[in-house]
Amino acid sequence: MGTAQYILNPREAYIAEQQWRVVKRSVDARQRELRVHLTILTDEAGKPIAKDAPIPLYEPPVFQDVHQAAQSVVIIGAGPAGLFAALTLLEHGIKPIIYERGKEVSERKKDIALLNRNEGLNPESNYCFGEGGAGTFSDGKLFSRSKKRGNMQRVMELFHYFGAPDTVLYEAHAHIGSDKLPGIIKRMRECIIEHGGEIHFETCVTSLKEFKGERLELRVPIILAIGHSAHDTYRMLAAEGVTLETKGFAMGVRIEHPQALINKLFYHNASTEYVGNAAYSLVTQVDGRGVYSFCMCPGGHIVPAGSSAGSCVVNGMSASHRNSPYANSGMVVQINPEDIEGDDPLRGLAYQEMLEQLAFEHGKTPYIAPAQRMRDFVEGKESKSLPACSFLPGLIPSRLDQWLPAHIGKRLQQGFRDFDKKHPGFLTNDAVIVGVESRSSSAVRIPRDPESMQSISTPGLYPCGEGAGYAGGITSSALDGINAAVEIARLFESRTNHTIITQ
Ligand SMILES: Cc1cc2nc3c(=O)[nH]c(=O)nc-3n(C[C@H](O)[C@H](O)[C@H](O)COP(=O)(O)OP(=O)(O)OC[C@H]3O[C@@H](n4cnc5c(N)ncnc54)[C@H](O)[C@@H]3O)c2cc1C
């Protein structure tokens, strides 16, 4: 079999997609007319293969029954890294035992609804903590900038196997949507339990040395997949002697434009009927630091993504149809370890907390977020009113231009001017910036041996996913979880082989 490539208009591409087996699709908005690049599977004669031809889309996973398995692995955290590690362990006949501090997804939904109605934050069940981790109520964008880390396609296949749409298998910028993700995560959990794995919700691991009456670290391998928001867990690890180091991260604000304006600027007013709302990705350099858009959510919502009382953190998500009238993205500034005084490996966390508390103080109790019109922010003016916004808890006008630390605020102001030069009209008072986007990446790394993936200080501990500082986003975190599980399976296998040889 081979492939054939086509460049089509959006309608032609849509029709081709209904008929033929597409293996790659991307939208090209560089010219005034939108074009869709399609790669279609063909037979030996070069004829396109029909969409419903009896050719498997991929090798389906085979999960083993591990009720009686001799080997088990503890996983801390049920985000993408933890869940994909668990599924991979099942494929190798190893029993995963997951501890997750948050609630299962349907209960978590209720806490998130309360948060959106401004009726209180549950510090253990929110947009960051709970089944599926930070990825559950997200846009569910499934792509990673890094092509090096291994088999990304397998991550897409597993998402598809548990119910994600066919597009995740071939779309260049695939996404699932916050309405579909909870069901997919629930099916992953059901599979893990049905095959003999364990998931313990509302169980925060507060020590590796003494947990449920055992020394967890000495019992079995531990996959540490805690994400980057569990500041208390990082502090516990530091206190228990696990080596941690500070790493570069990024902070800033979330910005929201009317989606119609973004369609006009980036899709040149073309119809979005067959391609969906326009997305963008912007980057510039200001005074030696990157300023860039992050996690852009077309047709999305800004959400309150904090996990502790007295702090204000925002992020973005969208449903599968991406059809709200708003377009949001994080607008962040690169922060290097040397930008923050001191030598404490956790100083980046303290800096994030400082900014989140500052935003909380400039907002309004409980979680009304501080905001400023975009052009007012750049020109240093007060916003007397704010435009309509998707952020449900509400906004209050605030002088972000005055209280954001200068090395972030000034760079964002210049960054916005740069973006407007490339896309005139982007800098507008119809857009609003909301504070603060502080959790775009991990401020800590838990160093590990590159071969064995074990912590350099604590053998048997496998730090992985975003919180370990080795991944960023759903796909690369999931892949990191898969890789940790494969490494542990290899270790178990080599021990078994060794026993046989010496017998
Ligand atoms: C609102 C929002 C939207 C996002 N949108 C996207 C997107 O569209 N695309 C994308 O690629 N990325 C997105 N992200 C980022 C993405 O969700 C994360 O990169 C990804 O979830 C990281 O996976 P992880 O498994 O490493 O950690 P997490 O998903 O953070 O999971 C860690 C889990 O560990 C648990 N935990 C922590 N400490 C403990 C403990 N001590 N004991 C027990 N359990 C513990 C937490 O409760 C959590 O469930 C978004 C994030 C947010 C908040």
Coordinates of C-alpha atoms and ligand atoms in Angstrom, one line a residue:
M1 CA 0.0 0.0 0.0
G2 CA 1.0 3.6 -0.5
T3 CA -0.3 7.1 -0.1
A4 CA -1.3 10.0 -2.3
Q5 CA -1.3 13.6 -1.4
Y6 CA -3.9 16.2 -2.3
I7 CA -4.3 19.9 -1.8
L8 CA -8.0 20.7 -1.8
N9 CA -10.4 23.4 -0.9
P10 CA -12.2 22.8 2.4
R11 CA -15.4 21.5 0.9
E12 CA -13.6 19.1 -1.4
A13 CA -11.4 17.9 1.5
Y14 CA -14.5 17.3 3.6
I15 CA -16.1 15.2 0.9
A16 CA -12.9 13.2 0.3
E17 CA -12.7 12.6 4.1
Q18 CA -16.1 11.0 4.1
Q19 CA -15.1 8.6 1.3
W20 CA -11.4 7.7 1.6
R21 CA -9.0 6.5 4.3
V22 CA -7.2 9.7 5.4
V23 CA -3.8 9.3 7.1
K24 CA -2.9 12.9 7.5
R25 CA -4.7 16.2 7.3
S26 CA -3.7 19.8 7.9
V27 CA -5.2 23.2 7.2
D28 CA -3.0 25.7 5.4
A29 CA -4.1 29.3 6.0
R30 CA -1.0 31.0 4.6
Q31 CA -2.7 32.2 1.4
R32 CA -5.9 34.2 1.2
E33 CA -7.7 31.0 0.1
L34 CA -7.8 28.2 2.7
R35 CA -6.3 24.9 1.5
V36 CA -6.4 21.5 3.1
H37 CA -3.5 19.1 2.7
L38 CA -4.8 15.5 2.7
T39 CA -2.8 12.3 2.6
I40 CA -4.9 9.3 1.5
L41 CA -4.0 5.6 1.8
T42 CA -3.8 3.9 -1.7
D43 CA -3.6 0.3 -2.9
E44 CA -0.8 -1.1 -5.0
A45 CA -2.3 0.4 -8.1
G46 CA -2.4 3.8 -6.5
K47 CA -6.2 3.8 -6.1
P48 CA -7.5 5.4 -2.9
I49 CA -8.7 3.0 -0.2
A50 CA -12.3 3.4 0.9
K51 CA -12.9 4.8 4.4
D52 CA -14.7 1.7 5.6
A53 CA -12.4 -0.9 3.9
P54 CA -11.8 -3.9 6.1
I55 CA -8.2 -2.8 6.9
P56 CA -7.5 -2.3 10.7
L57 CA -6.8 1.3 11.6
Y58 CA -4.1 0.1 14.0
E59 CA -3.0 -2.9 16.1
P60 CA -5.5 -2.9 19.0
P61 CA -4.0 -3.1 22.5
V62 CA -4.2 -6.4 24.4
F63 CA -4.7 -6.0 28.1
Q64 CA -3.9 -8.9 30.3
D65 CA -5.8 -10.0 33.4
V66 CA -3.6 -9.0 36.4
H67 CA -5.9 -10.0 39.3
Q68 CA -3.3 -12.7 40.2
A69 CA -0.2 -11.0 38.8
A70 CA 3.0 -11.6 40.6
Q71 CA 4.3 -8.1 39.9
S72 CA 2.8 -4.7 40.7
V73 CA 3.7 -1.1 40.4
V74 CA 2.4 1.9 42.4
I75 CA 1.4 4.9 40.4
I76 CA 0.9 8.3 42.1
G77 CA -1.5 10.4 40.1
A78 CA -4.2 9.5 37.5
G79 CA -3.4 12.2 34.9
P80 CA -2.4 11.2 31.3
A81 CA 1.1 10.1 32.5
G82 CA -0.3 7.8 35.3
L83 CA -3.2 6.4 33.2
F84 CA -1.2 5.6 30.2
A85 CA 1.5 4.0 32.4
A86 CA -1.2 1.9 34.0
L87 CA -2.6 0.8 30.6
T88 CA 0.9 -0.1 29.4
L89 CA 1.6 -2.1 32.6
L90 CA -1.6 -4.1 31.9
E91 CA -0.3 -4.9 28.4
H92 CA 2.8 -6.3 30.1
G93 CA 0.8 -8.4 32.6
I94 CA 1.8 -6.1 35.6
K95 CA -0.7 -4.9 38.1
P96 CA -1.0 -1.1 38.4
I97 CA -2.1 0.3 41.8
I98 CA -3.0 4.0 41.4
Y99 CA -3.4 6.6 44.2
E100 CA -5.1 9.7 43.1
R101 CA -5.8 12.6 45.5
G102 CA -8.8 13.9 43.6
K103 CA -12.2 12.4 42.9
E104 CA -13.5 10.2 40.0
V105 CA -14.5 12.2 37.0
S106 CA -18.3 12.4 37.5
E107 CA -17.9 13.6 41.2
R108 CA -15.1 16.0 40.0
K109 CA -17.5 17.6 37.5
K110 CA -19.8 18.7 40.4
D111 CA -16.8 20.5 42.2
I112 CA -15.9 22.2 38.9
A113 CA -19.5 23.4 38.4
L114 CA -19.4 24.9 42.0
L115 CA -16.1 26.6 41.1
N116 CA -17.5 28.0 37.9
R117 CA -20.5 29.4 39.8
N118 CA -18.1 31.0 42.3
E119 CA -19.4 28.8 45.1
G120 CA -16.0 27.7 46.4
L121 CA -12.9 25.8 45.5
N122 CA -12.2 22.2 46.6
P123 CA -8.4 22.1 46.9
E124 CA -8.4 18.3 46.2
S125 CA -10.9 18.3 43.3
N126 CA -10.7 21.0 40.7
Y127 CA -9.4 21.7 37.2
C128 CA -5.9 20.3 38.2
F129 CA -6.7 17.5 40.6
G130 CA -8.9 14.4 40.0
E131 CA -9.3 11.6 37.6
G132 CA -7.7 12.3 34.2
G133 CA -5.5 15.0 35.8
A134 CA -5.3 18.5 34.4
G135 CA -6.1 17.1 30.9
T136 CA -9.7 16.1 31.6
F137 CA -11.5 19.4 31.4
S138 CA -9.2 20.9 28.8
D139 CA -9.3 21.6 25.1
G140 CA -7.8 18.2 24.7
K141 CA -5.3 19.3 22.1
L142 CA -3.3 16.2 21.2
F143 CA -0.1 17.3 19.7
S144 CA 3.4 17.9 20.9
R145 CA 6.2 20.0 19.6
S146 CA 8.7 17.2 20.3
K147 CA 8.9 14.4 17.7
K148 CA 11.8 12.8 19.6
R149 CA 10.2 11.2 22.5
G150 CA 8.9 8.0 20.8
N151 CA 5.7 6.7 19.5
M152 CA 3.2 9.6 19.6
Q153 CA 0.9 7.6 17.3
R154 CA 0.4 5.0 20.0
V155 CA -0.9 7.7 22.3
M156 CA -3.4 8.7 19.7
E157 CA -4.4 5.1 19.0
L158 CA -5.1 4.5 22.7
F159 CA -7.2 7.7 22.9
H160 CA -9.1 6.4 19.8
Y161 CA -9.5 2.9 21.3
F162 CA -11.2 4.5 24.3
G163 CA -13.6 6.6 22.3
A164 CA -11.8 9.6 20.8
P165 CA -12.9 10.5 17.2
D166 CA -11.1 9.1 14.1
T167 CA -9.6 12.6 13.5
V168 CA -7.1 12.0 16.4
L169 CA -5.4 9.4 14.2
Y170 CA -4.6 11.8 11.3
E171 CA -5.3 15.4 12.1
A172 CA -2.1 17.5 12.4
H173 CA -3.6 19.5 15.3
A174 CA -6.1 17.0 16.7
H175 CA -8.3 17.8 19.7
I176 CA -10.9 16.0 21.6
G177 CA -12.8 18.6 23.7
S178 CA -13.8 18.9 27.3
D179 CA -17.3 17.3 26.6
K180 CA -15.8 14.1 25.3
L181 CA -12.7 13.7 27.5
P182 CA -14.5 12.6 30.8
G183 CA -16.2 9.7 29.0
I184 CA -12.8 8.5 27.5
I185 CA -11.1 8.8 30.9
K186 CA -13.9 6.8 32.6
R187 CA -13.6 4.0 30.0
M188 CA -9.8 3.9 30.7
R189 CA -10.6 3.5 34.4
E190 CA -13.2 0.8 33.8
C191 CA -10.6 -1.1 31.7
I192 CA -7.9 -0.9 34.4
I193 CA -10.3 -2.1 37.1
E194 CA -11.9 -4.8 35.0
H195 CA -8.4 -6.3 34.2
G196 CA -7.4 -6.3 37.9
G197 CA -5.7 -3.0 38.4
E198 CA -6.6 -0.8 41.4
I199 CA -7.5 2.9 41.5
H200 CA -7.8 4.6 44.9
F201 CA -9.5 8.0 44.7
E202 CA -9.3 10.8 47.3
T203 CA -6.0 9.3 48.5
C204 CA -3.3 11.8 48.6
V205 CA 0.2 10.3 49.0
T206 CA 1.8 12.4 51.7
S207 CA 5.0 10.4 52.2
L208 CA 7.0 7.8 50.4
K209 CA 8.5 6.7 53.8
E210 CA 5.3 6.0 55.5
F211 CA 2.1 5.6 53.6
K212 CA -0.8 3.3 54.8
G213 CA 1.6 1.8 57.3
E214 CA 4.3 0.8 54.7
R215 CA 7.5 2.2 53.3
L216 CA 6.1 2.8 49.8
E217 CA 9.5 3.4 48.3
L218 CA 10.9 0.0 49.3
R219 CA 7.9 -2.1 48.3
V220 CA 7.6 -1.9 44.6
P221 CA 8.6 0.5 41.8
I222 CA 6.7 3.8 42.0
I223 CA 5.7 5.9 39.0
L224 CA 5.5 9.4 40.3
A225 CA 3.0 11.2 37.9
I226 CA 1.9 14.1 40.1
G227 CA 1.6 16.9 37.5
H228 CA 3.0 20.3 38.1
S229 CA 0.4 21.8 40.5
A230 CA 1.0 19.6 43.6
H231 CA 3.3 22.0 45.3
D232 CA 2.7 20.3 48.7
T233 CA 3.9 17.0 47.2
Y234 CA 7.1 18.6 45.8
R235 CA 7.8 19.9 49.3
M236 CA 7.2 16.5 50.8
L237 CA 9.6 15.0 48.2
A238 CA 12.3 17.6 49.0
A239 CA 11.8 16.9 52.8
E240 CA 12.3 13.2 52.2
G241 CA 15.5 13.7 50.3
V242 CA 14.4 13.2 46.7
T243 CA 16.7 15.4 44.5
L244 CA 14.8 18.3 42.8
E245 CA 16.1 21.1 40.7
T246 CA 14.6 24.3 39.4
K247 CA 13.9 24.6 35.7
G248 CA 12.9 27.3 33.2
F249 CA 9.1 27.9 32.9
A250 CA 6.7 30.5 31.7
M251 CA 4.1 32.8 33.2
G252 CA 1.8 35.6 32.0
V253 CA -1.9 36.1 31.3
R254 CA -4.7 34.6 29.3
I255 CA -6.1 36.7 26.5
E256 CA -9.5 36.5 24.9
H257 CA -10.6 37.9 21.5
P258 CA -13.9 37.6 19.8
Q259 CA -13.6 34.5 17.7
A260 CA -14.9 36.3 14.6
L261 CA -12.0 38.7 14.8
I262 CA -9.5 35.8 15.0
N263 CA -11.2 34.1 12.0
K264 CA -10.9 37.4 10.1
L265 CA -7.2 37.8 10.9
F266 CA -6.0 34.3 10.6
Y267 CA -8.4 32.7 8.0
H268 CA -8.8 36.0 6.1
N269 CA -12.6 35.9 6.6
A270 CA -12.9 32.6 4.7
S271 CA -15.8 30.4 5.7
T272 CA -15.1 28.1 8.6
E273 CA -17.9 25.7 7.7
Y274 CA -15.6 22.8 6.8
V275 CA -12.5 23.6 8.9
G276 CA -13.8 25.0 12.2
N277 CA -12.8 28.2 13.9
A278 CA -9.3 29.6 13.4
A279 CA -6.4 28.9 15.8
Y280 CA -3.1 30.8 16.0
S281 CA 0.4 30.3 17.4
L282 CA 2.4 33.4 18.0
V283 CA 6.0 33.9 19.1
T284 CA 8.5 36.7 19.5
Q285 CA 11.6 37.6 21.4
V286 CA 11.7 40.6 23.8
D287 CA 14.9 41.5 25.7
G288 CA 16.3 38.1 25.4
R289 CA 13.2 36.2 26.5
G290 CA 10.6 34.4 24.5
V291 CA 7.0 35.8 24.5
Y292 CA 4.5 33.4 23.0
S293 CA 1.0 32.2 22.8
F294 CA 0.3 28.9 24.6
C295 CA -2.6 26.4 24.6
M296 CA -4.8 28.4 22.2
C297 CA -8.5 27.4 22.5
P298 CA -10.6 28.4 19.5
G299 CA -14.3 28.7 20.4
G300 CA -13.4 28.1 24.0
H301 CA -13.7 29.3 27.5
I302 CA -11.3 30.8 30.1
V303 CA -11.5 28.7 33.3
P304 CA -10.5 29.1 36.9
A305 CA -7.6 26.6 37.2
G306 CA -6.2 27.2 40.7
S307 CA -5.9 24.4 43.2
S308 CA -5.4 26.3 46.4
A309 CA -7.4 28.9 48.3
G310 CA -6.3 32.5 48.1
S311 CA -4.8 32.3 44.6
C312 CA -6.1 33.2 41.2
V313 CA -5.0 31.1 38.2
V314 CA -6.6 30.9 34.8
N315 CA -6.3 28.5 31.8
G316 CA -8.4 27.6 28.8
M317 CA -10.6 24.8 27.4
S318 CA -13.0 24.2 24.7
A319 CA -15.7 21.6 23.8
S320 CA -15.3 19.3 20.8
H321 CA -17.2 21.7 18.4
R322 CA -15.1 24.7 19.6
N323 CA -18.2 26.8 19.0
S324 CA -18.2 29.5 21.7
P325 CA -18.0 33.1 20.3
Y326 CA -14.6 33.5 22.0
A327 CA -10.9 32.7 21.2
N328 CA -8.5 32.5 24.1
S329 CA -4.8 31.6 24.6
G330 CA -2.2 31.9 27.3
M331 CA 0.3 34.7 26.6
V332 CA 3.4 33.9 28.5
V333 CA 7.0 35.1 29.0
Q334 CA 9.8 32.6 29.4
I335 CA 11.4 32.7 32.9
N336 CA 14.8 31.3 33.4
P337 CA 16.1 30.0 36.8
E338 CA 18.5 32.9 37.1
D339 CA 15.6 35.4 36.8
I340 CA 14.5 34.4 40.4
E341 CA 16.8 35.1 43.3
G342 CA 18.2 32.4 45.5
D343 CA 19.3 28.8 45.1
D344 CA 16.4 26.9 46.5
P345 CA 15.3 24.3 43.9
L346 CA 11.7 25.1 44.7
R347 CA 12.0 28.9 44.2
G348 CA 10.1 28.7 41.0
L349 CA 7.1 27.4 42.9
A350 CA 7.3 30.2 45.4
Y351 CA 7.4 32.7 42.5
Q352 CA 4.3 31.2 40.9
E353 CA 2.5 31.3 44.3
M354 CA 3.5 35.0 44.8
L355 CA 2.0 35.9 41.4
E356 CA -1.1 33.9 41.9
Q357 CA -1.7 35.5 45.3
L358 CA -1.1 39.0 43.8
A359 CA -3.8 38.2 41.1
F360 CA -6.1 37.1 43.9
E361 CA -5.6 40.3 45.8
H362 CA -6.4 42.3 42.7
G363 CA -9.4 40.3 41.8
K364 CA -12.5 40.0 44.0
T365 CA -13.3 37.4 46.6
P366 CA -13.8 34.5 45.9
Y367 CA -12.6 34.0 42.4
I368 CA -13.5 37.0 40.3
A369 CA -10.4 37.5 38.2
P370 CA -8.5 40.8 37.5
A371 CA -8.7 41.9 33.9
Q372 CA -7.8 44.8 31.6
R373 CA -8.6 45.6 28.0
M374 CA -5.7 44.7 25.7
R375 CA -4.9 48.1 24.3
D376 CA -5.4 49.8 27.7
F377 CA -2.8 47.3 29.1
V378 CA -0.3 48.1 26.4
E379 CA -0.9 51.9 26.6
G380 CA -0.9 51.9 30.5
K381 CA -4.5 53.1 30.8
E382 CA -7.3 52.1 33.2
S383 CA -10.2 50.0 31.6
K384 CA -13.4 51.7 32.7
S385 CA -15.4 48.7 31.5
L386 CA -14.6 45.2 30.2
P387 CA -15.9 43.4 27.1
A388 CA -18.1 40.3 27.4
C389 CA -15.9 37.3 28.4
S390 CA -16.3 33.5 28.6
F391 CA -14.9 33.3 32.2
L392 CA -17.9 32.3 34.3
P393 CA -16.8 33.4 37.8
G394 CA -16.6 37.0 36.4
L395 CA -14.0 39.7 35.9
I396 CA -13.1 43.0 37.6
P397 CA -11.2 45.8 35.9
S398 CA -7.6 46.0 37.2
R399 CA -4.3 47.7 36.3
L400 CA -2.3 44.6 35.3
D401 CA 0.1 47.0 33.5
Q402 CA 1.0 48.3 37.0
W403 CA 1.1 45.2 39.2
L404 CA 2.5 42.5 37.0
P405 CA 6.2 42.2 37.6
A406 CA 7.9 44.5 35.1
H407 CA 9.9 41.7 33.5
I408 CA 6.7 40.0 32.6
G409 CA 4.4 43.0 32.0
K410 CA 6.8 45.1 29.9
R411 CA 7.7 42.1 27.7
L412 CA 4.0 41.2 27.2
Q413 CA 3.3 44.8 26.2
Q414 CA 6.1 44.7 23.6
G415 CA 5.1 41.2 22.5
F416 CA 1.5 42.4 21.8
R417 CA 2.9 45.2 19.7
D418 CA 5.0 42.7 17.7
F419 CA 2.0 40.4 17.2
D420 CA 0.0 43.3 15.9
K421 CA 2.7 44.2 13.4
K422 CA 2.4 40.7 11.9
H423 CA -1.4 40.5 12.2
P424 CA -2.8 44.1 12.2
G425 CA -5.9 44.3 14.3
F426 CA -4.7 41.7 16.9
L427 CA -4.0 44.5 19.4
T428 CA -7.4 45.8 20.2
N429 CA -9.6 46.9 23.1
D430 CA -12.1 44.3 22.0
A431 CA -9.7 41.8 23.6
V432 CA -9.3 41.3 27.3
I433 CA -6.3 40.0 29.3
V434 CA -7.0 38.0 32.5
G435 CA -4.6 37.3 35.3
V436 CA -2.8 35.1 35.7
E437 CA -1.6 32.2 33.6
S438 CA 1.0 30.7 35.9
R439 CA 0.8 27.0 35.4
S440 CA 1.8 26.7 31.7
S441 CA 4.8 24.5 32.5
S442 CA 6.6 22.9 35.5
A443 CA 9.0 25.1 37.5
V444 CA 10.7 22.0 38.9
R445 CA 12.5 19.0 37.5
I446 CA 12.9 15.7 39.4
P447 CA 16.2 14.6 37.7
R448 CA 16.2 11.0 36.6
D449 CA 18.7 8.7 34.9
P450 CA 18.2 9.0 31.1
E451 CA 18.4 5.2 30.6
S452 CA 16.7 3.7 33.6
M453 CA 14.2 6.7 34.1
Q454 CA 14.8 6.3 37.9
S455 CA 15.3 9.3 40.2
I456 CA 19.0 10.0 40.6
S457 CA 18.6 10.1 44.3
T458 CA 15.9 7.5 44.9
P459 CA 16.2 4.1 43.1
G460 CA 12.8 2.6 42.3
L461 CA 11.2 6.0 41.9
Y462 CA 10.2 6.8 38.3
P463 CA 9.4 10.6 38.1
C464 CA 7.4 11.1 34.9
G465 CA 5.0 13.4 33.1
E466 CA 4.7 17.1 33.3
G467 CA 5.4 17.3 37.0
A468 CA 8.8 15.6 36.6
G469 CA 9.8 18.3 34.2
Y470 CA 10.2 15.9 31.3
A471 CA 7.0 16.5 29.4
G472 CA 4.5 19.3 28.7
G473 CA 1.0 18.7 27.6
I474 CA -1.3 15.7 27.4
T475 CA 0.4 13.8 24.6
S476 CA 4.0 14.0 25.8
S477 CA 3.0 13.3 29.4
A478 CA 1.0 10.2 28.3
L479 CA 4.0 9.1 26.3
D480 CA 6.3 9.6 29.2
G481 CA 4.0 7.4 31.3
I482 CA 4.1 4.7 28.6
N483 CA 7.9 4.9 28.5
A484 CA 8.3 4.5 32.3
A485 CA 6.0 1.5 32.3
V486 CA 7.9 -0.1 29.4
E487 CA 11.2 0.5 31.3
I488 CA 9.8 -1.2 34.5
A489 CA 8.4 -4.1 32.4
R490 CA 11.9 -4.5 30.9
L491 CA 13.5 -4.5 34.4
F492 CA 11.0 -7.2 35.7
E493 CA 11.6 -9.3 32.6
S494 CA 15.4 -9.1 33.0
R495 CA 15.1 -10.2 36.6
T496 CA 12.9 -13.1 35.7
N497 CA 15.3 -14.2 32.9
H498 CA 18.2 -13.8 35.4
T499 CA 16.4 -16.1 37.9
I500 CA 15.9 -18.8 35.2
I501 CA 19.5 -18.7 34.1
T502 CA 20.9 -19.1 37.6
Q503 CA 18.5 -21.9 38.5
Ligands
LIG1 C1 -7.6 23.9 31.9 C2 -6.4 23.2 31.3 C3 -6.4 23.0 29.9 C4 -5.4 22.3 29.3 N1 -5.4 22.1 27.9 C5 -4.5 21.3 27.4 C6 -4.6 21.0 26.0 O1 -5.6 21.3 25.3 N2 -3.6 20.2 25.4 C7 -2.6 19.7 26.2 O2 -1.7 19.0 25.7 N3 -2.4 20.1 27.5 C8 -3.4 20.8 28.1 N4 -3.3 21.1 29.4 C9 -2.1 20.7 30.1 C10 -2.2 19.2 30.4 O3 -3.5 18.9 31.0 C11 -1.1 18.6 31.3 O4 0.1 18.9 30.6 C12 -1.2 17.1 31.5 O5 -2.4 16.8 32.1 C13 0.0 16.6 32.4 O6 -0.2 15.3 32.6 P1 0.4 14.6 33.9 O7 -0.2 13.2 33.9 O8 1.9 14.7 33.9 O9 -0.1 15.4 35.2 P2 -1.6 15.9 35.6 O10 -2.5 15.8 34.5 O11 -1.4 17.2 36.3 O12 -2.0 14.7 36.6 C14 -1.4 14.6 37.9 C15 -2.4 13.9 38.8 O13 -1.7 13.6 40.0 C16 -2.5 13.8 41.1 N5 -1.7 14.0 42.3 C17 -0.8 15.0 42.5 N6 -0.2 14.9 43.7 C18 -0.7 13.7 44.2 C19 -0.4 13.0 45.4 N7 0.5 13.4 46.3 N8 -1.1 11.9 45.7 C20 -2.0 11.4 44.8 N9 -2.3 12.0 43.6 C21 -1.6 13.2 43.4 C22 -3.4 15.0 40.7 O14 -4.6 15.1 41.4 C23 -3.6 14.8 39.2 O15 -4.8 14.2 38.9 C24 -4.3 21.8 30.1 C25 -4.3 22.0 31.5 C26 -5.3 22.7 32.1 C27 -5.3 22.9 33.6

